[in-house]
Coordinates of C-alpha atoms and ligand atoms in Angstrom, one line a residue:
M1 CA -31.1 56.3 56.0
L2 CA -28.9 58.2 53.6
N3 CA -27.3 61.1 55.1
L4 CA -26.9 63.7 52.4
T5 CA -25.1 66.9 52.4
S6 CA -25.2 69.7 49.9
D7 CA -21.8 71.1 50.8
D8 CA -19.5 70.7 47.9
I9 CA -16.5 70.0 50.1
S10 CA -13.6 68.0 48.7
F11 CA -13.5 64.3 48.7
D12 CA -10.8 64.3 51.3
E13 CA -12.8 66.6 53.6
F14 CA -15.8 64.4 53.3
D15 CA -13.8 61.3 53.9
D16 CA -12.3 62.9 57.0
I17 CA -15.7 63.7 58.4
N18 CA -17.2 60.3 57.7
N19 CA -14.2 58.1 58.2
P20 CA -12.1 59.9 60.8
Q21 CA -8.6 58.5 60.7
N22 CA -6.8 57.3 63.8
E23 CA -5.9 59.8 66.5
A24 CA -2.6 61.8 66.4
T25 CA 0.4 59.8 67.4
D26 CA 3.0 60.7 69.9
F27 CA 3.2 64.5 69.6
E28 CA 6.6 64.8 71.2
R29 CA 8.1 62.4 68.7
V30 CA 6.5 64.2 65.7
T31 CA 7.7 67.6 66.8
A32 CA 11.2 66.4 67.3
S33 CA 11.2 64.9 63.9
V34 CA 9.9 68.1 62.3
M35 CA 12.5 70.2 64.0
S36 CA 15.4 68.0 63.0
R37 CA 14.2 67.8 59.4
R38 CA 13.9 71.6 59.3
G39 CA 17.5 71.9 60.3
F40 CA 18.6 69.3 57.8
L41 CA 16.4 70.6 55.0
G42 CA 17.0 74.3 55.4
R43 CA 16.3 75.8 52.0
G44 CA 19.1 75.1 49.6
I45 CA 21.0 72.7 51.8
A46 CA 19.3 69.3 51.6
F47 CA 17.6 70.1 48.3
G48 CA 21.0 71.0 46.9
A49 CA 22.5 67.8 48.3
T50 CA 19.6 66.0 46.8
A51 CA 20.4 67.3 43.4
L52 CA 24.0 66.3 43.7
V53 CA 23.0 62.7 44.2
M54 CA 21.3 62.7 40.9
G55 CA 24.3 64.4 39.2
T56 CA 22.3 67.5 38.2
T57 CA 22.4 71.0 39.4
S58 CA 18.7 71.4 38.9
L59 CA 17.9 72.8 42.3
T60 CA 21.1 74.4 43.3
A61 CA 21.3 77.1 40.6
R62 CA 18.7 79.2 38.9
P63 CA 19.3 79.2 35.2
T64 CA 19.9 82.5 33.4
Q65 CA 17.2 83.8 31.2
A66 CA 19.3 83.3 28.1
A67 CA 19.7 79.6 28.7
S68 CA 16.0 79.0 29.3
R69 CA 14.1 76.5 27.1
L70 CA 10.8 77.9 28.3
G71 CA 10.0 80.2 25.4
F72 CA 7.1 82.2 26.8
E73 CA 6.5 85.1 29.0
Q74 CA 5.4 83.9 32.4
V75 CA 1.7 84.6 33.3
V76 CA 1.1 86.6 36.4
A77 CA -1.0 84.8 39.2
N78 CA -4.6 86.1 39.2
S79 CA -8.0 85.4 40.5
L80 CA -10.0 86.2 37.3
D81 CA -13.0 84.2 36.2
T82 CA -11.3 83.3 32.9
V83 CA -8.4 81.4 31.4
T84 CA -5.1 83.4 31.1
V85 CA -2.4 82.3 28.7
P86 CA 0.9 84.0 27.7
N87 CA 1.1 86.7 25.0
G88 CA 1.3 84.9 21.6
Y89 CA -1.1 82.1 22.6
S90 CA -4.9 81.7 22.4
W91 CA -7.4 79.4 24.0
Q92 CA -10.8 78.2 22.9
V93 CA -13.5 75.9 24.3
V94 CA -13.6 72.4 22.7
S95 CA -16.4 70.9 24.8
M96 CA -18.4 71.6 27.9
W97 CA -20.3 69.5 30.4
G98 CA -23.7 68.8 28.9
D99 CA -22.8 69.4 25.2
P100 CA -24.8 67.1 22.9
L101 CA -22.9 64.2 21.3
W102 CA -25.7 63.3 18.8
S103 CA -28.4 65.2 16.9
K104 CA -31.0 63.3 19.0
S105 CA -29.4 64.8 22.2
I106 CA -31.1 67.6 24.0
A107 CA -29.3 70.9 24.3
F108 CA -28.0 71.9 27.7
D109 CA -30.7 73.5 29.7
Q110 CA -29.5 76.4 31.9
A111 CA -32.6 76.2 34.1
T112 CA -32.8 72.5 34.9
R113 CA -29.1 71.6 34.1
G114 CA -30.5 68.6 32.3
T115 CA -32.2 65.3 33.1
A116 CA -31.1 61.7 33.2
A117 CA -32.2 61.3 29.6
S118 CA -30.3 64.4 28.4
Q119 CA -27.2 63.6 30.4
E120 CA -26.9 60.1 29.0
L121 CA -26.5 61.6 25.5
A122 CA -24.2 64.4 26.4
V123 CA -20.7 65.1 27.6
G124 CA -20.2 64.1 31.2
D125 CA -19.3 66.5 34.0
N126 CA -15.9 67.2 35.6
N127 CA -13.6 66.2 32.8
D128 CA -10.3 64.9 34.0
G129 CA -7.7 62.7 32.4
M130 CA -7.9 62.5 28.6
A131 CA -6.1 61.1 25.5
V132 CA -6.2 61.6 21.8
F133 CA -6.4 58.6 19.4
Q134 CA -6.4 58.3 15.6
D135 CA -8.2 56.1 13.2
G136 CA -6.9 57.0 9.8
T137 CA -7.6 60.7 9.4
K138 CA -10.2 60.6 12.3
V139 CA -9.2 62.1 15.6
I140 CA -10.9 60.7 18.7
L141 CA -10.8 62.3 22.2
A142 CA -11.4 60.0 25.2
S143 CA -11.9 61.9 28.4
N144 CA -12.8 61.0 32.0
N145 CA -15.8 62.5 33.8
E146 CA -14.7 62.1 37.3
Y147 CA -17.7 63.2 39.3
V148 CA -20.5 65.8 39.5
N149 CA -20.7 68.9 41.6
R150 CA -23.9 68.5 43.6
S151 CA -24.4 72.2 44.1
I152 CA -24.1 72.8 40.4
I153 CA -25.8 69.8 38.7
Y154 CA -28.6 70.1 41.3
G155 CA -28.4 73.9 41.5
N156 CA -32.1 74.0 40.3
R157 CA -33.1 72.2 43.6
E158 CA -33.6 74.0 46.9
T159 CA -31.5 71.5 48.7
K160 CA -28.8 71.4 46.0
L161 CA -29.1 67.7 46.2
P162 CA -30.8 65.0 44.1
E163 CA -34.5 65.1 45.1
N164 CA -35.9 62.2 43.0
A165 CA -34.8 59.2 41.0
D166 CA -34.3 61.1 37.8
D167 CA -32.0 63.5 39.6
V168 CA -29.9 60.6 40.9
R169 CA -29.8 59.0 37.5
K170 CA -28.7 62.3 36.0
G171 CA -25.8 62.2 38.4
M172 CA -24.9 58.6 37.5
A173 CA -24.9 59.6 33.8
G174 CA -22.7 62.6 34.5
H175 CA -19.9 60.2 35.6
G176 CA -17.7 57.9 33.5
I177 CA -16.0 58.5 30.2
T178 CA -16.9 60.6 27.1
I179 CA -15.5 59.4 23.8
A180 CA -16.0 61.7 20.9
E181 CA -14.6 62.4 17.5
I182 CA -13.2 65.9 17.3
V183 CA -12.6 68.0 14.2
S184 CA -10.6 71.1 13.5
E185 CA -12.6 73.7 11.7
G186 CA -10.4 76.7 10.8
G187 CA -8.1 75.9 13.7
T188 CA -10.9 75.4 16.2
W189 CA -11.4 71.9 17.6
K190 CA -15.1 70.8 18.1
I191 CA -17.0 67.6 18.8
A192 CA -18.2 65.9 15.6
K193 CA -21.9 65.3 16.5
D194 CA -23.2 61.9 15.4
S195 CA -19.8 60.4 14.7
P196 CA -19.9 56.6 14.9
Y197 CA -17.0 56.9 17.5
N198 CA -19.1 58.9 19.9
R199 CA -19.9 57.0 23.1
R200 CA -20.8 57.5 26.8
I201 CA -19.6 55.0 29.4
T202 CA -21.3 55.6 32.7
A203 CA -22.1 54.1 36.1
N204 CA -24.4 51.7 34.2
T205 CA -22.2 50.3 31.5
S206 CA -21.4 46.6 31.6
I207 CA -17.6 46.0 32.2
D208 CA -15.8 42.7 32.1
I209 CA -13.7 41.8 35.1
A210 CA -10.3 40.5 33.9
G211 CA -7.2 39.3 35.5
P212 CA -6.5 37.4 38.7
A213 CA -9.5 38.7 40.6
R214 CA -12.1 37.6 38.0
G215 CA -14.5 35.2 39.6
H216 CA -13.1 35.5 43.1
D217 CA -15.6 35.1 46.0
L218 CA -15.0 38.7 47.1
L219 CA -16.4 39.9 43.7
K220 CA -19.5 37.8 43.6
T221 CA -22.9 39.6 44.1
A222 CA -26.5 38.6 43.9
A223 CA -26.7 40.2 40.4
D224 CA -23.4 38.7 39.3
P225 CA -23.0 35.3 41.1
K226 CA -19.9 34.5 39.0
G227 CA -18.1 37.7 39.8
V228 CA -17.1 38.4 36.2
L229 CA -19.2 41.4 35.0
A230 CA -19.4 44.7 36.8
Q231 CA -21.9 47.5 36.3
G232 CA -20.2 50.7 35.5
T233 CA -17.1 52.8 36.3
W234 CA -17.1 56.1 38.2
N235 CA -14.8 58.6 39.7
N236 CA -12.6 58.2 36.7
C237 CA -9.7 60.5 37.6
G238 CA -6.4 60.4 35.6
N239 CA -5.7 58.2 32.6
G240 CA -3.2 56.2 30.7
R241 CA -2.8 54.8 27.2
T242 CA -1.2 51.6 25.9
P243 CA 1.1 51.2 22.9
W244 CA -1.6 49.0 21.3
G245 CA -4.0 51.9 21.1
T246 CA -6.3 51.6 24.1
Y247 CA -7.4 54.1 26.8
L248 CA -6.9 53.4 30.5
T249 CA -9.2 55.1 32.9
C250 CA -8.6 55.1 36.6
E251 CA -11.2 54.6 39.3
E252 CA -10.3 56.9 42.2
N253 CA -12.7 57.8 45.0
F254 CA -15.1 55.0 44.3
N255 CA -16.0 54.7 47.9
G256 CA -18.2 57.8 48.2
Y257 CA -21.1 56.3 46.4
F258 CA -21.9 53.5 48.9
S259 CA -24.1 53.8 51.9
S260 CA -26.0 51.6 54.4
S261 CA -29.8 51.6 54.9
D262 CA -29.1 50.0 58.3
E263 CA -27.4 52.6 60.4
S264 CA -26.1 50.0 62.8
Y265 CA -24.3 48.1 60.1
K266 CA -20.7 47.7 60.9
P267 CA -18.6 47.8 57.7
S268 CA -15.7 45.3 57.7
A269 CA -12.1 46.5 58.3
A270 CA -11.4 45.7 54.6
L271 CA -14.2 48.2 53.5
K272 CA -13.0 50.8 56.1
R273 CA -9.4 50.6 54.7
Y274 CA -10.9 51.9 51.5
G275 CA -13.1 54.5 53.1
V276 CA -16.3 52.7 52.4
G277 CA -18.8 53.5 55.2
N278 CA -22.5 53.9 56.0
K279 CA -22.8 57.3 54.5
D280 CA -22.3 58.3 50.9
W281 CA -21.1 61.7 49.8
G282 CA -24.5 63.1 48.8
Y283 CA -25.1 61.2 45.5
G284 CA -27.9 59.1 46.8
W285 CA -27.2 56.2 44.4
A286 CA -28.5 53.6 46.9
T287 CA -31.9 55.2 46.7
V288 CA -32.2 54.0 43.1
E289 CA -30.1 50.9 43.0
E290 CA -29.8 48.5 46.0
R291 CA -26.3 47.4 45.0
F292 CA -25.0 50.6 46.5
D293 CA -26.4 49.6 49.9
I294 CA -23.5 47.9 51.7
S295 CA -25.6 46.3 54.4
K296 CA -27.3 44.3 51.6
N297 CA -24.5 44.0 49.1
P298 CA -21.2 44.1 51.1
T299 CA -19.1 42.8 48.1
E300 CA -20.3 45.4 45.6
P301 CA -17.6 47.9 46.6
N302 CA -14.9 45.3 45.9
R303 CA -15.8 45.6 42.2
F304 CA -14.5 49.2 42.0
G305 CA -11.1 50.9 42.5
Y306 CA -9.5 49.4 39.4
I307 CA -8.0 50.5 36.1
V308 CA -10.3 50.0 33.2
E309 CA -9.1 49.4 29.6
I310 CA -11.3 50.8 26.8
D311 CA -11.0 50.5 23.0
P312 CA -11.8 54.0 22.0
L313 CA -12.2 53.1 18.3
D314 CA -14.8 50.4 18.9
P315 CA -17.9 51.8 20.5
K316 CA -19.4 48.3 20.7
S317 CA -16.5 46.9 22.7
T318 CA -16.9 45.9 26.4
P319 CA -14.4 47.7 28.6
K320 CA -12.2 45.5 30.9
K321 CA -11.3 46.0 34.6
R322 CA -7.6 45.0 34.7
T323 CA -7.5 43.7 38.3
A324 CA -3.8 42.7 38.0
L325 CA -3.0 46.4 38.4
G326 CA -4.5 46.4 41.9
R327 CA -7.4 48.0 43.7
F328 CA -6.9 51.3 45.3
K329 CA -7.8 55.0 44.7
H330 CA -6.1 55.0 41.3
E331 CA -4.9 58.4 40.1
N332 CA -3.4 57.7 36.6
A333 CA -1.5 54.9 34.9
E334 CA 1.9 55.8 33.2
L335 CA 2.8 52.9 30.9
V336 CA 6.3 52.4 29.6
V337 CA 7.8 49.6 27.5
A338 CA 11.0 48.5 29.2
D339 CA 14.0 47.9 27.0
N340 CA 13.4 44.1 27.1
G341 CA 9.8 44.6 25.9
Q342 CA 8.0 44.0 29.2
I343 CA 5.2 46.5 30.0
V344 CA 5.7 48.6 33.2
V345 CA 2.8 50.6 34.6
Y346 CA 3.5 53.2 37.3
M347 CA 0.5 54.1 39.5
G348 CA -0.3 56.1 42.6
D349 CA -2.9 55.7 45.3
D350 CA -4.2 59.2 46.0
E351 CA -5.0 59.1 49.7
R352 CA -3.0 60.6 52.6
G353 CA -0.4 58.1 53.6
E354 CA -1.1 55.5 50.9
F355 CA 1.4 54.0 48.5
M356 CA 2.9 54.1 45.0
Y357 CA 2.9 51.0 42.8
R358 CA 4.5 49.5 39.8
Y359 CA 3.2 46.6 37.6
V360 CA 5.5 44.6 35.4
S361 CA 4.0 42.3 32.8
N362 CA 5.2 38.7 32.4
G363 CA 5.0 38.8 28.6
K364 CA 6.6 41.3 26.2
F365 CA 4.9 43.8 24.0
V366 CA 4.9 42.9 20.3
E367 CA 3.9 45.6 17.8
G368 CA 0.8 44.3 16.0
G369 CA 1.0 41.0 18.0
D370 CA -1.4 39.6 20.7
N371 CA -0.9 41.9 23.6
S372 CA -4.2 41.0 25.3
K373 CA -2.7 39.3 28.3
L374 CA -0.1 41.9 29.2
L375 CA -2.3 43.7 31.7
D376 CA -3.6 40.4 33.2
E377 CA -0.4 38.5 33.9
G378 CA 2.3 40.1 35.8
T379 CA 3.6 41.2 39.2
L380 CA 2.6 44.2 41.2
Y381 CA 5.2 46.0 43.3
V382 CA 5.0 48.8 45.9
A383 CA 7.6 51.5 46.5
K384 CA 9.8 51.6 49.6
F385 CA 11.9 54.8 49.8
S386 CA 15.0 55.3 52.0
N387 CA 16.4 58.5 53.4
D388 CA 19.7 57.9 51.5
M389 CA 18.0 58.9 48.2
K390 CA 17.6 55.3 47.2
G391 CA 14.5 53.0 47.0
E392 CA 13.3 49.7 45.9
W393 CA 10.2 48.0 44.5
R394 CA 8.8 45.3 46.8
A395 CA 6.9 42.5 45.1
L396 CA 3.3 41.8 46.2
T397 CA 3.0 38.0 46.1
P398 CA 1.4 35.4 48.4
D399 CA 4.9 34.7 49.8
T400 CA 5.8 38.4 50.6
T401 CA 2.4 39.4 51.9
G402 CA 1.1 36.3 53.6
M403 CA -2.1 36.7 51.6
K404 CA -3.8 33.6 50.0
S405 CA -3.6 34.4 46.3
L406 CA -2.9 36.9 43.6
A407 CA -6.6 37.5 43.4
E408 CA -6.7 38.6 47.0
I409 CA -3.7 40.9 46.5
S410 CA -5.5 42.3 43.5
I411 CA -8.6 43.2 45.5
L412 CA -7.0 44.1 48.9
T413 CA -4.0 45.8 47.5
R414 CA -3.6 48.4 50.2
Q415 CA -3.4 45.7 52.8
A416 CA -0.8 43.9 50.7
G417 CA 1.3 47.1 50.5
S418 CA 1.1 47.5 54.3
A419 CA 2.2 43.9 54.8
V420 CA 5.5 44.5 53.0
G421 CA 6.3 47.9 54.7
A422 CA 5.7 50.2 51.8
T423 CA 6.4 54.0 52.2
T424 CA 3.4 56.1 53.1
M425 CA 3.3 59.0 50.6
D426 CA 1.9 62.5 50.5
R427 CA -1.0 61.6 48.2
P428 CA 0.5 60.4 44.9
E429 CA -1.3 62.0 42.0
W430 CA -0.1 61.8 38.4
I431 CA 3.0 60.0 37.4
T432 CA 4.8 60.8 34.1
S433 CA 7.8 59.4 32.4
H434 CA 10.5 61.4 30.6
P435 CA 10.3 60.7 26.8
G436 CA 14.1 60.7 26.4
K437 CA 15.4 58.8 29.4
A438 CA 14.5 56.4 32.2
E439 CA 13.3 59.0 34.7
I440 CA 9.9 59.1 36.2
Y441 CA 8.1 62.0 38.0
V442 CA 5.3 61.8 40.5
A443 CA 3.2 64.7 41.9
L444 CA 2.7 64.3 45.7
T445 CA -0.1 66.9 46.0
N446 CA -0.1 67.6 49.8
N447 CA -0.8 65.8 53.1
K448 CA -1.9 67.7 56.1
N449 CA -1.6 64.5 58.1
R450 CA 2.1 63.9 57.4
G451 CA 3.9 63.3 60.7
K452 CA 0.6 63.6 62.5
K453 CA -1.7 60.7 61.8
P454 CA -1.2 57.2 60.4
N455 CA -3.1 56.1 57.2
N456 CA -6.3 54.2 57.4
G457 CA -4.4 50.9 57.8
G458 CA -2.5 52.2 60.8
D459 CA 0.8 52.7 59.0
E460 CA 2.8 55.5 60.5
T461 CA 3.5 58.6 58.3
P462 CA 6.9 59.8 59.6
V463 CA 8.5 62.9 58.1
G464 CA 11.4 61.9 55.8
G465 CA 12.5 60.7 52.4
P466 CA 10.4 62.1 49.6
N467 CA 7.8 63.3 52.2
P468 CA 10.0 65.9 54.0
R469 CA 7.6 68.2 55.7
A470 CA 5.1 67.7 58.5
G471 CA 1.6 69.1 57.8
N472 CA 2.4 69.4 54.2
N473 CA -0.1 71.9 52.6
Y474 CA 1.9 72.6 49.5
G475 CA 3.1 69.4 47.9
Q476 CA 6.2 68.3 46.0
V477 CA 7.3 66.6 42.8
V478 CA 9.5 63.6 43.3
R479 CA 11.5 61.8 40.5
W480 CA 13.4 58.6 40.3
R481 CA 15.8 56.8 38.0
P482 CA 15.6 53.1 37.8
E483 CA 18.9 51.2 38.3
N484 CA 20.8 50.9 35.0
G485 CA 18.0 52.8 33.3
D486 CA 15.9 49.5 33.5
H487 CA 12.2 50.0 34.4
T488 CA 12.0 46.4 35.5
A489 CA 15.0 46.8 38.0
K490 CA 14.4 46.4 41.7
G491 CA 16.2 49.5 42.8
F492 CA 16.1 53.2 42.0
E493 CA 17.6 56.6 43.1
W494 CA 15.3 59.5 43.8
D495 CA 15.4 63.2 44.4
L496 CA 13.0 66.1 44.7
F497 CA 12.4 68.1 41.4
V498 CA 10.5 70.8 43.2
V499 CA 9.1 71.4 46.7
A500 CA 6.2 73.8 46.4
G501 CA 5.9 76.5 49.0
N502 CA 5.4 80.2 49.6
P503 CA 8.7 82.0 50.0
T504 CA 7.0 85.3 50.6
V505 CA 5.4 83.8 53.8
H506 CA 7.9 81.2 55.0
K507 CA 11.6 81.2 55.3
D508 CA 11.9 77.6 56.2
A509 CA 11.2 74.4 54.2
Y510 CA 7.6 75.6 53.7
G511 CA 9.0 78.4 51.5
G512 CA 9.7 75.7 48.9
S513 CA 12.8 74.7 47.0
K514 CA 15.1 77.1 45.2
N515 CA 13.3 76.9 41.9
V516 CA 10.2 78.3 43.6
N517 CA 10.0 82.1 43.9
A518 CA 7.4 84.9 44.3
D519 CA 6.7 84.9 40.6
N520 CA 6.1 81.2 39.9
M521 CA 4.8 79.9 43.2
F522 CA 1.9 77.4 43.3
N523 CA 0.5 74.7 45.6
S524 CA -0.7 71.2 45.2
P525 CA 0.7 69.8 42.0
D526 CA -1.6 67.1 40.6
G527 CA -1.8 66.5 36.8
M528 CA 1.6 66.1 35.1
A529 CA 2.7 65.2 31.6
F530 CA 5.9 65.4 29.6
D531 CA 5.6 66.9 26.1
S532 CA 7.6 65.5 23.1
T533 CA 10.4 67.9 23.7
G534 CA 11.0 66.7 27.3
L535 CA 9.4 69.7 29.2
L536 CA 7.3 68.8 32.2
W537 CA 3.8 70.3 32.3
I538 CA 2.4 70.6 35.9
L539 CA -1.3 71.2 36.6
T540 CA -2.5 72.2 40.1
D541 CA -5.5 71.3 42.3
G542 CA -4.9 73.4 45.3
K543 CA -6.1 76.2 47.5
Y544 CA -7.2 79.3 45.5
S545 CA -7.9 81.6 48.4
N546 CA -4.9 83.8 47.4
K547 CA -4.3 84.7 51.1
D548 CA -2.3 83.6 54.1
D549 CA -0.2 80.6 53.2
F550 CA -1.5 80.8 49.7
A551 CA -1.1 84.6 49.2
G552 CA 0.1 85.5 45.7
M553 CA -0.7 82.1 44.2
G554 CA -4.1 83.1 42.7
N555 CA -6.3 80.5 41.0
N556 CA -5.3 77.0 40.0
Q557 CA -2.9 76.9 37.2
M558 CA -0.5 75.1 34.8
L559 CA 3.2 75.5 34.8
V560 CA 6.1 74.2 32.7
G561 CA 9.3 72.9 34.2
D562 CA 12.6 72.1 32.6
P563 CA 13.8 68.8 34.2
D564 CA 17.5 69.6 33.4
T565 CA 17.7 73.1 34.9
G566 CA 14.9 73.0 37.4
E567 CA 13.4 76.2 36.0
I568 CA 9.6 76.5 36.3
R569 CA 7.3 79.1 34.7
R570 CA 3.6 79.7 35.0
F571 CA 2.0 79.1 31.6
M572 CA -1.7 79.4 32.4
V573 CA -4.1 80.4 35.1
G574 CA -7.6 78.9 35.2
P575 CA -10.9 80.5 36.2
K576 CA -12.3 80.9 39.7
E577 CA -12.7 77.8 41.9
C578 CA -11.5 75.4 39.2
E579 CA -8.9 72.7 39.1
V580 CA -6.7 72.4 36.1
T581 CA -6.5 68.7 35.2
G582 CA -6.2 66.5 32.1
I583 CA -3.7 67.2 29.3
T584 CA -3.1 65.9 25.9
W585 CA -2.1 67.1 22.4
S586 CA -3.6 67.1 18.9
P587 CA -1.9 64.6 16.5
D588 CA 0.0 67.5 14.8
R589 CA 1.0 68.8 18.3
K590 CA -0.3 72.3 17.4
A591 CA -3.1 72.2 19.9
L592 CA -2.7 71.5 23.6
F593 CA -5.9 70.2 25.2
V594 CA -6.3 71.0 28.9
G595 CA -9.2 70.4 31.3
I596 CA -10.8 73.0 33.4
Q597 CA -12.6 71.1 36.1
H598 CA -15.3 72.3 38.5
P599 CA -15.2 76.1 37.9
G600 CA -17.4 77.7 40.6
E601 CA -17.4 74.7 42.9
K602 CA -18.1 77.0 45.8
G603 CA -20.6 79.2 43.8
D604 CA -18.5 82.0 42.5
S605 CA -18.0 81.5 38.8
H606 CA -19.8 81.8 35.5
Y607 CA -17.0 80.3 33.4
P608 CA -16.9 79.8 30.5
Q609 CA -20.1 81.5 29.2
G610 CA -20.2 84.5 31.5
G611 CA -23.3 86.5 32.4
K612 CA -25.5 84.6 34.8
T613 CA -24.8 81.2 33.2
V614 CA -24.2 77.9 35.0
P615 CA -20.4 77.3 35.4
R616 CA -19.4 74.3 33.3
S617 CA -16.3 72.1 33.3
T618 CA -14.6 72.4 29.9
I619 CA -11.9 71.0 27.7
I620 CA -10.0 73.8 26.1
S621 CA -7.5 74.0 23.3
I622 CA -4.4 76.2 23.5
T623 CA -2.6 77.2 20.3
R624 CA 0.3 79.4 19.4
D625 CA -0.7 82.5 17.4
D626 CA 2.2 81.7 15.0
G627 CA 0.9 78.2 14.3
G628 CA 3.9 76.5 15.9
I629 CA 3.8 73.3 17.9
M630 CA 2.7 73.2 21.6
G631 CA 5.4 70.7 22.7
Ligands
LIG701 FE1 -9.0 62.8 41.1 FE2 -6.4 62.4 43.0 O1 -7.4 63.4 41.8
LIG702 CA1 -6.0 64.5 40.3
LIG703 CA1 -6.1 66.5 43.6
LIG704 CA1 -10.5 66.8 40.8

């Protein structure tokens, strides 16, 4: 029996309930560790020392107003049900969940919130990562639709849950990717209905399995005995893009869609490591497609948790799961071309105590050449950080992991990372690379289990290195510089760009680093991207209670940081109960596209249409009133 819930609690909360992690470890040891770190990390001491290692004063001195590169007036934290941008800037809606992509589509219905048929022809829900592509003068926006909010999409139902097969299929169609041509009319960007580029990719789109895991026994199912063609992609979180013009979409919490009709079924340890259990998270997909029933199809979950490559300019193309990039809860994929031409992809596994990865291609990128194997043939590495501000990438090979093949490493990547002693991280979210130098930034969003519980594989999560606080509810941004500026090098040096916190509540390390103050404080950095001028945009997915530990932070928001000075200013505040996620620019850089995800996830928002309307995830554009570029 499926055990459904209507509570729109977070993925993590749901995972915790259904897959409780191992019990707390030695309390005495953890407390001692926290206390010693607190002494070592007193505000301004260790963070200052950290900055010195990197040869920058970023966290030791606050820049003067005159020297600031952040040319806007900081937005004050608020809990309004709208988007707030600085004076001199404006925002507009580009698209909303349920907007028609074709003339034949059915307009969004406020009462029913749509059907399976209408959703298949409309913009998906919960937009997340996105990227803009060009085909001549045409502008195409590819955006992820991470998941659906059960209480919203099924808000017409008493139970706030899917109540029949059409409801379930509506949910499936709300997931995936939306590709749409967009046009600017008088400075306002809108979807071009009926454009030949428009496409929906959902939980039912056929997707080739490419790379080392293609055809492996662990990927074979009754419906696909060769293990080469998966059905669908879902929980598409962050994104990436390649220099050959394709879109990368990243499968994150793929586990929450599987369940078992046999309550006594015992999922394997391999499934448990990925959080796959006998209960789904309220989506009910196994009620309409047996492949989601793990007691009958135990290998089906092995076909998800990958990075999928899509050609956004060819709506007939079959997307490819690039298994060489590993299987885990992929956040985003930051791709850089190393000086020697090899492709390097930085990736995080967003789960408490999981790891950070790097992929290095065997071959080299050739502009206009055949780059089709670059994401299939290469080596996956996992990050090991040391307390001395250094770190190294450890290769995941049959030799280093003791696993049988690259295929197995590509499917059971978390286990491979554990085998080589990777560093357990505070939930790696987006990774972004500085446009002007070899310096990479990762948002570690938060980790309440730091120093308290091991990860699902039993790896300890000691306080230390880039994860400096026990019970970390605020998060931090870590950055590193590869040895000799070479993205393929084994070693790197790291430091902390910002440690989020609340200096009005805490005087210790939970008050944050020196570049956090009462006016710009935030929690849970998540989305991140550099603009073309080398400023770092930080998007948050945190607590919006605006009280206690989070007092004064208001709704989720977007900030801008200067990597050279450490200065951070709040640029935008989102509406109630939203997360701000997904960021990209128009080709002329005059419009910044940002995602407002799950406004009203707990029931208290009518954004963006107001009145009594259903809250809807949106992509908005932000422009300067003077027509200047947005970075
Ligand atoms: Fe979908 Fe880790 O955020
Ligand atoms: Ca995220
Ligand atoms: Ca998040
Ligand atoms: Ca999210």
